[in-house]
Amino acid sequence: MVKNCSGIGQFRRGTFDKILLGPGPSTVESRVLRALSEPTMGYLDSDFLAIMDETKNLLKYVFQTENDLAIAVSGTGSAGMETACVNMIEPGDKVIVCVHGYFGQRLAQVAERCGADVVTISSPWGRPVDPEDVRKAIKAAPGAKALGIVHAETSTGVLQPLGDIAKIAHDAGLFMIVDAVTSLGGVEVPVEKFSLDVVYSGSQKCLGAPPGLAPLTANGRAMEAIKKRKVPVQSWYFDLTLLARYWGDERLYHHTAPANMIYALNESLRIVAEEGIEKRWERHLKNAKALAAGLEAMGLKLLVDEPYRLPSLITVRVPEGIDEAALRKQLMSVYGIEVGSGLGELKGKILRIGLMGSSSNSRNIILLLAALGSILRSMGFAADLTASLDAARSA
Ligand SMILES: *Cc1c(COP(=O)(O)O)cnc(C)c1O
C-alpha cells in the first residue's frame, strides 16, 4: 500500500469550488471537463481527424484569420512561444523584442536561446511600448528579421496597442511574432487587420480549457520564410513544417496527438463560437470596467492607466503596510478565491486579478470585491465596501 496517496478527490470542495481569478488557469466549464473524459482515440483514427479538422476551423474563427495554418501545439502557452521563436529565428538572426513585463523578458530569453542576436526595447512595467522607440531600434539594427511583442502582458495588466508597431516593423521588412496568450478569446487579436505573422496563445486563459495546448497561427509569408531557412529548425518536436503535414491533408504522423486535450479545446472553442467572439470581447470589457470601478471606489489604486488596461487581467496596487501574501492566503483559505501575485519588480506590490473566459462574470466580481474588502478592513485598511459594490453594480 502506498502511503499518503489520497488523490485529487480530497481537494474537491463540492458546493464551495475554488474560484479561479488568477493569471490563468480560468474556470473550466463542466462541458469541457466532460469532453476531456471521452474515450481516447488513435491519432490517425478518422473520427479523431474529424475532430482535429473542426478544431482547426474553430481556431481560425477565434484567431479571426484565413491563414491555412492554425493548430494547437502540444504544450502550454510557453510551447507556443518556443514554436514561434525556433521556427522564425535562425542562429545569428537579429531580433528585436519589446519588453514591458515578465513575459516580454521570457520572449527575449527564448529568442536568445534560438541563437538570435537580441535587441530589447523596454518600457516601465505598467506602460505599453512606444512605437517611436520601435522605429529608433529598427533604425539602429539594420537587417533585423523579426520583432517579438506581448499583446496582453499578464504580469502588468497592459494591453499593448499593435497597429503602429506592426506597420513600422512590416515597412522595415520584419516579421511580427505576437504573444496573445492572455488576449485570445477575451480581447480582439488583430491577426488579419495588422498582418501579424506568427501568433500564439494558451488553452487555459481566455479560452477556458485546461492548460496543455498552445493555439498557434502563421501566415503564408511566415511559412515561406520557414521553408527557405538555411538550417533546419533546431527543435524537431516544434518544427512547424512537420506539424503542418500532420494537421494538414497529408496526415503524416509526427507525434501522438494529446487526443483528450484536443477534445477539451474543441469543446471550449465551441463555447466561444456559441457566445460569438465579438460578444465575448464585449463581456470581458464590461466586466473589467465593473471590477476596476469597484476597486477604485474601495479606495485602491490601479496600476495601469485606462486606455491600456487589459480586460482579461486587472492589476491593483496593494496598499502601503498590507502584507500581500497574507491577503492572498486569506482569499484562498477563507473564500476559496485565487488571485495572482506580482511578478519580478512588482512582487509584493500588486494583485493580479484575472477575469478570463467563464471566470469573467458579475457574480465573481461581487464575491471578490466583498471578500477583498472585508479582509483589507480586518488588516487595518479602511476599504469602503458599500461604495465598492455600488460602483461595480452601476458599471
Ligand atoms: C501565461 C502566459 C505565458 C505562458 O504560458 P504557460 O501556459 O504558463 O506556459 C506566456 N505569455 C503570456 C503573456 C502569458 O500570460
mmCIF file of C-alpha atoms and ligand atoms in Angstrom:
data_model
loop_
_atom_site.group_PDB
_atom_site.id
_atom_site.type_symbol
_atom_site.label_atom_id
_atom_site.label_comp_id
_atom_site.label_asym_id
_atom_site.label_seq_id
_atom_site.Cartn_x
_atom_site.Cartn_y
_atom_site.Cartn_z
ATOM 1 C CA MET A 1 0.000 0.000 0.000
ATOM 2 C CA VAL A 2 1.388 3.407 -0.923
ATOM 3 C CA LYS A 3 1.122 5.863 1.973
ATOM 4 C CA ASN A 4 -0.164 9.457 1.747
ATOM 5 C CA CYS A 5 -1.866 8.915 -1.570
ATOM 6 C CA SER A 6 -5.402 10.261 -1.126
ATOM 7 C CA GLY A 7 -5.647 11.612 -4.677
ATOM 8 C CA ILE A 8 -7.113 14.727 -6.234
ATOM 9 C CA GLY A 9 -10.584 13.973 -4.819
ATOM 10 C CA GLN A 10 -9.511 15.085 -1.332
ATOM 11 C CA PHE A 11 -9.362 18.696 -2.557
ATOM 12 C CA ARG A 12 -12.817 18.704 -4.149
ATOM 13 C CA ARG A 13 -14.982 21.238 -2.390
ATOM 14 C CA GLY A 14 -18.431 20.381 -3.699
ATOM 15 C CA THR A 15 -20.635 23.438 -3.382
ATOM 16 C CA PHE A 16 -17.607 25.542 -2.469
ATOM 17 C CA ASP A 17 -15.467 25.140 -5.586
ATOM 18 C CA LYS A 18 -12.355 27.234 -5.950
ATOM 19 C CA ILE A 19 -12.943 30.420 -7.918
ATOM 20 C CA LEU A 20 -10.092 30.966 -10.365
ATOM 21 C CA LEU A 21 -9.424 34.703 -10.671
ATOM 22 C CA GLY A 22 -5.681 34.481 -11.115
ATOM 23 C CA PRO A 23 -3.478 34.875 -14.195
ATOM 24 C CA GLY A 24 -4.773 31.547 -15.563
ATOM 25 C CA PRO A 25 -5.943 28.853 -15.499
ATOM 26 C CA SER A 26 -9.506 30.174 -15.584
ATOM 27 C CA THR A 27 -12.732 28.289 -14.827
ATOM 28 C CA VAL A 28 -13.105 25.179 -16.961
ATOM 29 C CA GLU A 29 -16.784 24.579 -17.651
ATOM 30 C CA SER A 30 -18.205 21.133 -16.904
ATOM 31 C CA ARG A 31 -18.963 20.637 -20.611
ATOM 32 C CA VAL A 32 -15.259 20.943 -21.296
ATOM 33 C CA LEU A 33 -14.331 18.594 -18.444
ATOM 34 C CA ARG A 34 -16.812 16.051 -19.803
ATOM 35 C CA ALA A 35 -15.261 16.286 -23.274
ATOM 36 C CA LEU A 36 -11.863 15.664 -21.663
ATOM 37 C CA SER A 37 -13.128 12.382 -20.229
ATOM 38 C CA GLU A 38 -14.429 10.959 -23.539
ATOM 39 C CA PRO A 39 -12.672 7.772 -24.745
ATOM 40 C CA THR A 40 -9.187 8.290 -26.134
ATOM 41 C CA MET A 41 -8.800 7.699 -29.888
ATOM 42 C CA GLY A 42 -5.772 6.939 -32.038
ATOM 43 C CA TYR A 43 -4.004 9.837 -33.722
ATOM 44 C CA LEU A 44 -4.943 8.626 -37.239
ATOM 45 C CA ASP A 45 -8.493 7.456 -36.452
ATOM 46 C CA SER A 46 -10.745 9.156 -38.994
ATOM 47 C CA ASP A 47 -13.157 10.145 -36.213
ATOM 48 C CA PHE A 48 -10.330 11.866 -34.363
ATOM 49 C CA LEU A 49 -9.109 13.543 -37.554
ATOM 50 C CA ALA A 50 -12.620 14.950 -37.987
ATOM 51 C CA ILE A 51 -12.364 16.497 -34.501
ATOM 52 C CA MET A 52 -8.965 17.948 -35.437
ATOM 53 C CA ASP A 53 -10.425 19.499 -38.585
ATOM 54 C CA GLU A 54 -13.264 21.014 -36.571
ATOM 55 C CA THR A 55 -10.764 22.324 -34.033
ATOM 56 C CA LYS A 56 -8.697 23.897 -36.811
ATOM 57 C CA ASN A 57 -11.760 25.698 -38.166
ATOM 58 C CA LEU A 58 -12.711 26.857 -34.674
ATOM 59 C CA LEU A 59 -9.154 28.127 -34.146
ATOM 60 C CA LYS A 60 -9.381 30.103 -37.396
ATOM 61 C CA TYR A 61 -12.598 31.590 -36.046
ATOM 62 C CA VAL A 62 -11.121 32.675 -32.686
ATOM 63 C CA PHE A 63 -7.976 33.989 -34.394
ATOM 64 C CA GLN A 64 -10.307 35.617 -36.973
ATOM 65 C CA THR A 65 -7.932 34.544 -39.705
ATOM 66 C CA GLU A 66 -7.888 32.970 -43.161
ATOM 67 C CA ASN A 67 -4.378 31.553 -42.577
ATOM 68 C CA ASP A 68 -4.004 27.922 -43.705
ATOM 69 C CA LEU A 69 -2.018 27.122 -40.607
ATOM 70 C CA ALA A 70 -3.996 27.222 -37.364
ATOM 71 C CA ILE A 71 -3.052 24.434 -34.978
ATOM 72 C CA ALA A 72 -2.805 23.565 -31.305
ATOM 73 C CA VAL A 73 0.806 22.919 -30.337
ATOM 74 C CA SER A 74 1.209 20.169 -27.695
ATOM 75 C CA GLY A 75 2.285 22.040 -24.565
ATOM 76 C CA THR A 76 1.258 25.124 -22.624
ATOM 77 C CA GLY A 77 1.488 28.735 -23.827
ATOM 78 C CA SER A 78 5.272 28.640 -23.452
ATOM 79 C CA ALA A 79 5.358 25.861 -26.056
ATOM 80 C CA GLY A 80 3.659 28.310 -28.414
ATOM 81 C CA MET A 81 6.400 30.844 -27.634
ATOM 82 C CA GLU A 82 9.124 28.245 -28.292
ATOM 83 C CA THR A 83 7.464 27.160 -31.542
ATOM 84 C CA ALA A 84 7.180 30.716 -32.851
ATOM 85 C CA CYS A 85 10.789 31.549 -31.997
ATOM 86 C CA VAL A 86 12.505 28.339 -33.006
ATOM 87 C CA ASN A 87 10.834 28.365 -36.440
ATOM 88 C CA MET A 88 11.246 32.062 -37.261
ATOM 89 C CA ILE A 89 14.754 32.518 -35.898
ATOM 90 C CA GLU A 90 17.987 31.109 -37.301
ATOM 91 C CA PRO A 91 21.227 31.349 -35.341
ATOM 92 C CA GLY A 92 22.743 34.793 -35.883
ATOM 93 C CA ASP A 93 19.467 36.500 -36.870
ATOM 94 C CA LYS A 94 18.925 39.926 -35.414
ATOM 95 C CA VAL A 95 15.634 40.013 -33.488
ATOM 96 C CA ILE A 96 14.019 42.945 -31.688
ATOM 97 C CA VAL A 97 11.975 42.110 -28.601
ATOM 98 C CA CYS A 98 9.702 44.592 -26.849
ATOM 99 C CA VAL A 99 9.859 44.116 -23.093
ATOM 100 C CA HIS A 100 7.114 45.678 -20.998
ATOM 101 C CA GLY A 101 6.874 42.945 -18.391
ATOM 102 C CA TYR A 102 7.833 39.450 -17.321
ATOM 103 C CA PHE A 103 6.579 37.642 -20.448
ATOM 104 C CA GLY A 104 8.438 40.024 -22.746
ATOM 105 C CA GLN A 105 11.579 39.143 -20.792
ATOM 106 C CA ARG A 106 10.852 35.457 -21.301
ATOM 107 C CA LEU A 107 10.312 36.015 -25.024
ATOM 108 C CA ALA A 108 13.735 37.710 -25.224
ATOM 109 C CA GLN A 109 15.317 34.772 -23.381
ATOM 110 C CA VAL A 110 13.719 32.207 -25.693
ATOM 111 C CA ALA A 111 14.821 34.188 -28.772
ATOM 112 C CA GLU A 112 18.348 34.335 -27.378
ATOM 113 C CA ARG A 113 18.376 30.565 -26.816
ATOM 114 C CA CYS A 114 17.437 30.182 -30.500
ATOM 115 C CA GLY A 115 20.747 31.858 -31.275
ATOM 116 C CA ALA A 116 19.316 35.291 -32.070
ATOM 117 C CA ASP A 117 21.241 38.489 -31.630
ATOM 118 C CA VAL A 118 18.524 40.082 -29.451
ATOM 119 C CA VAL A 119 17.938 43.813 -29.146
ATOM 120 C CA THR A 120 15.395 44.726 -26.472
ATOM 121 C CA ILE A 121 13.174 47.788 -26.234
ATOM 122 C CA SER A 122 11.855 48.408 -22.744
ATOM 123 C CA SER A 123 9.118 50.429 -21.179
ATOM 124 C CA PRO A 124 8.348 50.787 -17.481
ATOM 125 C CA TRP A 125 6.205 47.935 -16.153
ATOM 126 C CA GLY A 126 2.589 49.080 -16.334
ATOM 127 C CA ARG A 127 3.141 51.112 -19.516
ATOM 128 C CA PRO A 128 2.981 49.932 -23.143
ATOM 129 C CA VAL A 129 5.933 50.119 -25.532
ATOM 130 C CA ASP A 130 6.152 53.369 -27.530
ATOM 131 C CA PRO A 131 6.088 52.908 -31.340
ATOM 132 C CA GLU A 132 8.725 55.678 -31.632
ATOM 133 C CA ASP A 133 11.138 53.523 -29.630
ATOM 134 C CA VAL A 134 10.463 50.686 -32.054
ATOM 135 C CA ARG A 135 11.208 52.955 -35.019
ATOM 136 C CA LYS A 136 14.523 54.017 -33.443
ATOM 137 C CA ALA A 137 15.511 50.445 -32.546
ATOM 138 C CA ILE A 138 14.833 49.181 -36.055
ATOM 139 C CA LYS A 139 16.896 52.024 -37.497
ATOM 140 C CA ALA A 140 19.753 51.159 -35.143
ATOM 141 C CA ALA A 141 19.560 47.430 -36.022
ATOM 142 C CA PRO A 142 19.625 47.214 -39.817
ATOM 143 C CA GLY A 143 18.802 43.796 -41.259
ATOM 144 C CA ALA A 144 16.739 42.691 -38.255
ATOM 145 C CA LYS A 145 14.488 39.784 -39.171
ATOM 146 C CA ALA A 146 11.661 39.802 -36.645
ATOM 147 C CA LEU A 147 10.027 41.760 -33.869
ATOM 148 C CA GLY A 148 8.613 39.914 -30.871
ATOM 149 C CA ILE A 149 5.989 41.522 -28.652
ATOM 150 C CA VAL A 150 3.481 40.551 -25.972
ATOM 151 C CA HIS A 151 -0.045 41.713 -26.817
ATOM 152 C CA ALA A 152 -1.518 41.164 -23.345
ATOM 153 C CA GLU A 153 1.190 41.428 -20.670
ATOM 154 C CA THR A 154 -0.180 39.232 -17.899
ATOM 155 C CA SER A 155 2.489 40.396 -15.457
ATOM 156 C CA THR A 156 1.362 44.037 -15.578
ATOM 157 C CA GLY A 157 -2.174 44.073 -16.997
ATOM 158 C CA VAL A 158 -1.211 46.158 -20.036
ATOM 159 C CA LEU A 159 -2.917 45.689 -23.405
ATOM 160 C CA GLN A 160 -0.252 46.693 -25.922
ATOM 161 C CA PRO A 161 -1.589 48.541 -28.999
ATOM 162 C CA LEU A 162 -0.154 46.766 -32.059
ATOM 163 C CA GLY A 163 -1.237 48.782 -35.118
ATOM 164 C CA ASP A 164 1.547 51.383 -35.313
ATOM 165 C CA ILE A 165 4.257 48.946 -34.261
ATOM 166 C CA ALA A 166 3.179 46.330 -36.827
ATOM 167 C CA LYS A 167 3.224 48.984 -39.567
ATOM 168 C CA ILE A 168 6.698 50.196 -38.624
ATOM 169 C CA ALA A 169 8.026 46.622 -38.415
ATOM 170 C CA HIS A 170 6.468 45.500 -41.706
ATOM 171 C CA ASP A 171 7.621 48.621 -43.544
ATOM 172 C CA ALA A 172 11.155 47.702 -42.481
ATOM 173 C CA GLY A 173 10.662 44.074 -43.616
ATOM 174 C CA LEU A 174 10.457 42.485 -40.169
ATOM 175 C CA PHE A 175 8.156 39.633 -39.220
ATOM 176 C CA MET A 176 5.819 40.147 -36.272
ATOM 177 C CA ILE A 177 5.851 37.432 -33.595
ATOM 178 C CA VAL A 178 2.980 38.107 -31.203
ATOM 179 C CA ASP A 179 2.217 36.585 -27.791
ATOM 180 C CA ALA A 180 -1.581 36.511 -27.496
ATOM 181 C CA VAL A 181 -1.685 34.076 -24.575
ATOM 182 C CA THR A 182 -3.915 36.265 -22.393
ATOM 183 C CA SER A 183 -5.774 38.066 -25.166
ATOM 184 C CA LEU A 184 -7.081 35.317 -27.467
ATOM 185 C CA GLY A 185 -10.747 34.712 -26.715
ATOM 186 C CA GLY A 186 -11.044 37.722 -24.387
ATOM 187 C CA VAL A 187 -9.778 40.666 -26.418
ATOM 188 C CA GLU A 188 -9.609 41.183 -30.186
ATOM 189 C CA VAL A 189 -6.337 39.835 -31.592
ATOM 190 C CA PRO A 190 -5.931 41.701 -34.891
ATOM 191 C CA VAL A 191 -4.220 38.893 -36.837
ATOM 192 C CA GLU A 192 -5.514 39.946 -40.261
ATOM 193 C CA LYS A 193 -6.016 43.654 -39.597
ATOM 194 C CA PHE A 194 -2.329 44.144 -38.795
ATOM 195 C CA SER A 195 -0.999 41.140 -40.793
ATOM 196 C CA LEU A 196 0.552 39.633 -37.674
ATOM 197 C CA ASP A 197 2.808 36.879 -38.984
ATOM 198 C CA VAL A 198 3.035 34.344 -36.152
ATOM 199 C CA VAL A 199 0.627 34.490 -33.223
ATOM 200 C CA TYR A 200 0.415 32.012 -30.358
ATOM 201 C CA SER A 201 -1.768 31.580 -27.295
ATOM 202 C CA GLY A 202 -2.591 29.149 -24.468
ATOM 203 C CA SER A 203 -5.632 26.991 -23.803
ATOM 204 C CA GLN A 204 -6.134 27.885 -20.137
ATOM 205 C CA LYS A 205 -6.562 31.654 -20.163
ATOM 206 C CA CYS A 206 -9.460 33.311 -22.009
ATOM 207 C CA LEU A 207 -10.366 30.125 -23.917
ATOM 208 C CA GLY A 208 -11.338 28.226 -20.758
ATOM 209 C CA ALA A 209 -9.789 24.815 -21.474
ATOM 210 C CA PRO A 210 -7.330 23.134 -19.097
ATOM 211 C CA PRO A 211 -3.643 24.021 -19.550
ATOM 212 C CA GLY A 212 -1.776 21.876 -22.052
ATOM 213 C CA LEU A 213 -2.262 23.235 -25.579
ATOM 214 C CA ALA A 214 -0.950 26.306 -27.372
ATOM 215 C CA PRO A 215 -3.106 27.546 -30.269
ATOM 216 C CA LEU A 216 -0.872 28.994 -32.977
ATOM 217 C CA THR A 217 -1.361 30.538 -36.394
ATOM 218 C CA ALA A 218 1.187 31.610 -39.011
ATOM 219 C CA ASN A 219 0.557 33.347 -42.316
ATOM 220 C CA GLY A 220 1.828 32.348 -45.766
ATOM 221 C CA ARG A 221 4.692 34.835 -45.629
ATOM 222 C CA ALA A 222 5.990 33.306 -42.369
ATOM 223 C CA MET A 223 5.617 29.740 -43.650
ATOM 224 C CA GLU A 224 7.553 30.676 -46.835
ATOM 225 C CA ALA A 225 10.362 32.091 -44.720
ATOM 226 C CA ILE A 226 10.463 28.909 -42.628
ATOM 227 C CA LYS A 227 10.677 26.767 -45.790
ATOM 228 C CA LYS A 228 13.592 28.884 -47.020
ATOM 229 C CA ARG A 229 15.652 28.512 -43.835
ATOM 230 C CA LYS A 230 19.360 27.835 -44.299
ATOM 231 C CA VAL A 231 19.491 25.451 -41.320
ATOM 232 C CA PRO A 232 16.702 23.103 -40.215
ATOM 233 C CA VAL A 233 14.589 24.098 -37.221
ATOM 234 C CA GLN A 234 16.621 23.039 -34.202
ATOM 235 C CA SER A 235 13.591 21.545 -32.415
ATOM 236 C CA TRP A 236 12.194 18.502 -34.201
ATOM 237 C CA TYR A 237 9.147 18.475 -31.904
ATOM 238 C CA PHE A 238 8.138 22.084 -32.633
ATOM 239 C CA ASP A 239 9.073 22.162 -36.353
ATOM 240 C CA LEU A 240 6.050 23.842 -37.968
ATOM 241 C CA THR A 241 6.633 22.318 -41.407
ATOM 242 C CA LEU A 242 6.405 18.837 -39.829
ATOM 243 C CA LEU A 243 3.415 19.786 -37.646
ATOM 244 C CA ALA A 244 1.664 21.256 -40.697
ATOM 245 C CA ARG A 245 1.992 17.928 -42.528
ATOM 246 C CA TYR A 246 0.115 16.149 -39.712
ATOM 247 C CA TRP A 247 -2.517 18.886 -39.195
ATOM 248 C CA GLY A 248 -2.932 19.271 -42.984
ATOM 249 C CA ASP A 249 -4.341 16.897 -45.629
ATOM 250 C CA GLU A 250 -1.277 14.686 -45.695
ATOM 251 C CA ARG A 251 -1.925 13.411 -42.132
ATOM 252 C CA LEU A 252 1.665 12.334 -41.793
ATOM 253 C CA TYR A 253 2.343 11.012 -38.288
ATOM 254 C CA HIS A 254 4.526 13.361 -36.263
ATOM 255 C CA HIS A 255 3.832 12.742 -32.578
ATOM 256 C CA THR A 256 0.888 11.185 -30.746
ATOM 257 C CA ALA A 257 -1.779 13.858 -30.558
ATOM 258 C CA PRO A 258 -2.953 14.524 -26.978
ATOM 259 C CA ALA A 259 -6.427 13.448 -28.067
ATOM 260 C CA ASN A 260 -8.351 14.236 -24.883
ATOM 261 C CA MET A 261 -6.848 17.714 -24.634
ATOM 262 C CA ILE A 262 -7.910 18.339 -28.237
ATOM 263 C CA TYR A 263 -11.463 17.264 -27.314
ATOM 264 C CA ALA A 264 -11.402 19.743 -24.422
ATOM 265 C CA LEU A 265 -10.067 22.564 -26.566
ATOM 266 C CA ASN A 266 -12.629 21.764 -29.246
ATOM 267 C CA GLU A 267 -15.441 21.995 -26.685
ATOM 268 C CA SER A 268 -14.129 25.239 -25.195
ATOM 269 C CA LEU A 269 -13.843 26.770 -28.678
ATOM 270 C CA ARG A 270 -17.411 25.679 -29.422
ATOM 271 C CA ILE A 271 -18.475 27.601 -26.322
ATOM 272 C CA VAL A 272 -16.636 30.666 -27.662
ATOM 273 C CA ALA A 273 -18.358 30.294 -31.038
ATOM 274 C CA GLU A 274 -21.790 29.872 -29.428
ATOM 275 C CA GLU A 275 -21.331 33.076 -27.461
ATOM 276 C CA GLY A 276 -19.870 34.848 -30.507
ATOM 277 C CA ILE A 277 -16.332 36.233 -30.425
ATOM 278 C CA GLU A 278 -17.378 39.913 -30.522
ATOM 279 C CA LYS A 279 -19.891 39.382 -27.702
ATOM 280 C CA ARG A 280 -17.153 37.690 -25.716
ATOM 281 C CA TRP A 281 -14.833 40.702 -26.144
ATOM 282 C CA GLU A 282 -17.674 42.981 -25.010
ATOM 283 C CA ARG A 283 -18.353 40.823 -21.945
ATOM 284 C CA HIS A 284 -14.683 40.861 -20.921
ATOM 285 C CA LEU A 285 -14.515 44.635 -21.340
ATOM 286 C CA LYS A 286 -17.726 45.354 -19.455
ATOM 287 C CA ASN A 287 -16.770 43.114 -16.530
ATOM 288 C CA ALA A 288 -13.257 44.572 -16.343
ATOM 289 C CA LYS A 289 -14.742 48.069 -16.133
ATOM 290 C CA ALA A 290 -17.072 46.964 -13.337
ATOM 291 C CA LEU A 291 -14.208 45.421 -11.369
ATOM 292 C CA ALA A 292 -11.987 48.461 -11.909
ATOM 293 C CA ALA A 293 -14.779 50.770 -10.714
ATOM 294 C CA GLY A 294 -15.313 48.611 -7.637
ATOM 295 C CA LEU A 295 -11.617 48.513 -6.753
ATOM 296 C CA GLU A 296 -11.221 52.267 -7.144
ATOM 297 C CA ALA A 297 -14.361 53.030 -5.130
ATOM 298 C CA MET A 298 -12.963 50.811 -2.371
ATOM 299 C CA GLY A 299 -10.017 53.199 -2.168
ATOM 300 C CA LEU A 300 -7.449 51.187 -4.137
ATOM 301 C CA LYS A 301 -5.225 52.353 -6.997
ATOM 302 C CA LEU A 302 -4.953 50.525 -10.314
ATOM 303 C CA LEU A 303 -1.504 50.023 -11.840
ATOM 304 C CA VAL A 304 -2.401 50.724 -15.470
ATOM 305 C CA ASP A 305 -3.925 53.865 -16.996
ATOM 306 C CA GLU A 306 -7.362 53.495 -18.555
ATOM 307 C CA PRO A 307 -6.641 53.249 -22.291
ATOM 308 C CA TYR A 308 -4.105 50.443 -21.805
ATOM 309 C CA ARG A 309 -5.993 48.354 -19.256
ATOM 310 C CA LEU A 310 -6.213 44.711 -20.209
ATOM 311 C CA PRO A 311 -9.826 43.477 -19.840
ATOM 312 C CA SER A 312 -8.774 39.913 -19.001
ATOM 313 C CA LEU A 313 -6.334 40.837 -16.216
ATOM 314 C CA ILE A 314 -6.632 43.769 -13.849
ATOM 315 C CA THR A 315 -3.699 44.843 -11.684
ATOM 316 C CA VAL A 316 -4.285 46.715 -8.446
ATOM 317 C CA ARG A 317 -1.750 48.162 -6.026
ATOM 318 C CA VAL A 318 -1.622 46.654 -2.544
ATOM 319 C CA PRO A 319 -1.981 49.493 -0.015
ATOM 320 C CA GLU A 320 1.081 50.551 1.987
ATOM 321 C CA GLY A 321 1.584 48.337 5.045
ATOM 322 C CA ILE A 322 -0.612 45.452 3.855
ATOM 323 C CA ASP A 323 1.036 42.034 3.585
ATOM 324 C CA GLU A 324 0.201 40.941 0.049
ATOM 325 C CA ALA A 325 0.988 37.239 0.589
ATOM 326 C CA ALA A 326 -1.172 37.077 3.728
ATOM 327 C CA LEU A 327 -4.001 38.795 1.860
ATOM 328 C CA ARG A 328 -3.924 36.262 -0.968
ATOM 329 C CA LYS A 329 -3.655 33.404 1.506
ATOM 330 C CA GLN A 330 -6.848 34.509 3.271
ATOM 331 C CA LEU A 331 -8.687 34.967 -0.015
ATOM 332 C CA MET A 332 -7.988 31.302 -0.745
ATOM 333 C CA SER A 333 -8.344 29.763 2.709
ATOM 334 C CA VAL A 334 -11.495 31.640 3.757
ATOM 335 C CA TYR A 335 -13.250 32.268 0.444
ATOM 336 C CA GLY A 336 -11.672 29.771 -1.980
ATOM 337 C CA ILE A 337 -10.713 32.609 -4.335
ATOM 338 C CA GLU A 338 -7.444 32.524 -6.257
ATOM 339 C CA VAL A 339 -5.789 35.751 -7.429
ATOM 340 C CA GLY A 340 -2.222 36.224 -8.634
ATOM 341 C CA SER A 341 0.764 37.889 -7.011
ATOM 342 C CA GLY A 342 3.066 40.419 -8.634
ATOM 343 C CA LEU A 343 5.988 39.085 -10.679
ATOM 344 C CA GLY A 344 9.539 40.418 -10.866
ATOM 345 C CA GLU A 345 9.794 44.048 -9.812
ATOM 346 C CA LEU A 346 6.079 44.105 -8.883
ATOM 347 C CA LYS A 347 6.350 41.237 -6.375
ATOM 348 C CA GLY A 348 4.517 42.091 -3.145
ATOM 349 C CA LYS A 349 3.249 45.363 -4.637
ATOM 350 C CA ILE A 350 0.227 44.353 -6.713
ATOM 351 C CA LEU A 351 -2.534 41.769 -7.020
ATOM 352 C CA ARG A 352 -3.258 40.349 -10.456
ATOM 353 C CA ILE A 353 -6.952 39.624 -10.887
ATOM 354 C CA GLY A 354 -7.880 37.566 -13.908
ATOM 355 C CA LEU A 355 -11.327 37.855 -15.456
ATOM 356 C CA MET A 356 -10.765 35.335 -18.205
ATOM 357 C CA GLY A 357 -13.248 33.223 -20.131
ATOM 358 C CA SER A 358 -16.031 31.848 -17.931
ATOM 359 C CA SER A 359 -14.389 33.420 -14.867
ATOM 360 C CA SER A 360 -15.383 36.840 -16.238
ATOM 361 C CA ASN A 361 -18.855 37.236 -14.731
ATOM 362 C CA SER A 362 -20.654 39.591 -12.372
ATOM 363 C CA ARG A 363 -21.020 37.033 -9.580
ATOM 364 C CA ASN A 364 -17.244 36.624 -9.337
ATOM 365 C CA ILE A 365 -16.722 40.401 -9.335
ATOM 366 C CA ILE A 366 -19.107 40.980 -6.437
ATOM 367 C CA LEU A 367 -17.737 37.999 -4.476
ATOM 368 C CA LEU A 368 -14.162 39.139 -4.955
ATOM 369 C CA LEU A 369 -14.846 42.770 -4.024
ATOM 370 C CA ALA A 370 -16.751 41.729 -0.889
ATOM 371 C CA ALA A 371 -14.084 39.218 0.170
ATOM 372 C CA LEU A 372 -11.164 41.518 -0.615
ATOM 373 C CA GLY A 373 -12.790 44.498 1.090
ATOM 374 C CA SER A 374 -13.564 42.586 4.235
ATOM 375 C CA ILE A 375 -10.050 41.103 4.511
ATOM 376 C CA LEU A 376 -8.484 44.531 3.915
ATOM 377 C CA ARG A 377 -10.649 46.002 6.680
ATOM 378 C CA SER A 378 -9.532 43.243 9.067
ATOM 379 C CA MET A 379 -5.929 44.152 8.173
ATOM 380 C CA GLY A 380 -6.449 47.811 9.024
ATOM 381 C CA PHE A 381 -7.164 49.354 5.615
ATOM 382 C CA ALA A 382 -10.434 51.315 5.594
ATOM 383 C CA ALA A 383 -11.896 49.778 2.437
ATOM 384 C CA ASP A 384 -15.232 51.341 1.527
ATOM 385 C CA LEU A 385 -17.266 48.199 0.840
ATOM 386 C CA THR A 386 -20.621 49.834 0.170
ATOM 387 C CA ALA A 387 -19.166 52.303 -2.324
ATOM 388 C CA SER A 388 -17.222 49.499 -3.977
ATOM 389 C CA LEU A 389 -20.212 47.213 -4.538
ATOM 390 C CA ASP A 390 -22.382 50.129 -5.671
ATOM 391 C CA ALA A 391 -19.762 51.282 -8.178
ATOM 392 C CA ALA A 392 -19.287 47.783 -9.585
ATOM 393 C CA ARG A 393 -23.021 47.219 -9.881
ATOM 394 C CA SER A 394 -23.692 50.500 -11.656
ATOM 395 C CA ALA A 395 -20.761 49.983 -14.034
HETATM 396 C C1 LIG B 1 0.679 32.541 -19.190
HETATM 397 C C2 LIG B 1 1.486 33.234 -20.206
HETATM 398 C C3 LIG B 1 2.531 32.615 -20.906
HETATM 399 C C4 LIG B 1 2.997 31.242 -20.572
HETATM 400 O O1 LIG B 1 2.031 30.296 -20.723
HETATM 401 P P1 LIG B 1 2.124 28.916 -19.949
HETATM 402 O O2 LIG B 1 0.819 28.302 -20.319
HETATM 403 O O3 LIG B 1 2.265 29.220 -18.493
HETATM 404 O O4 LIG B 1 3.273 28.172 -20.487
HETATM 405 C C5 LIG B 1 3.170 33.323 -21.897
HETATM 406 N N1 LIG B 1 2.844 34.594 -22.180
HETATM 407 C C6 LIG B 1 1.870 35.230 -21.514
HETATM 408 C C7 LIG B 1 1.549 36.640 -21.865
HETATM 409 C C8 LIG B 1 1.170 34.575 -20.508
HETATM 410 O O5 LIG B 1 0.205 35.204 -19.839
#
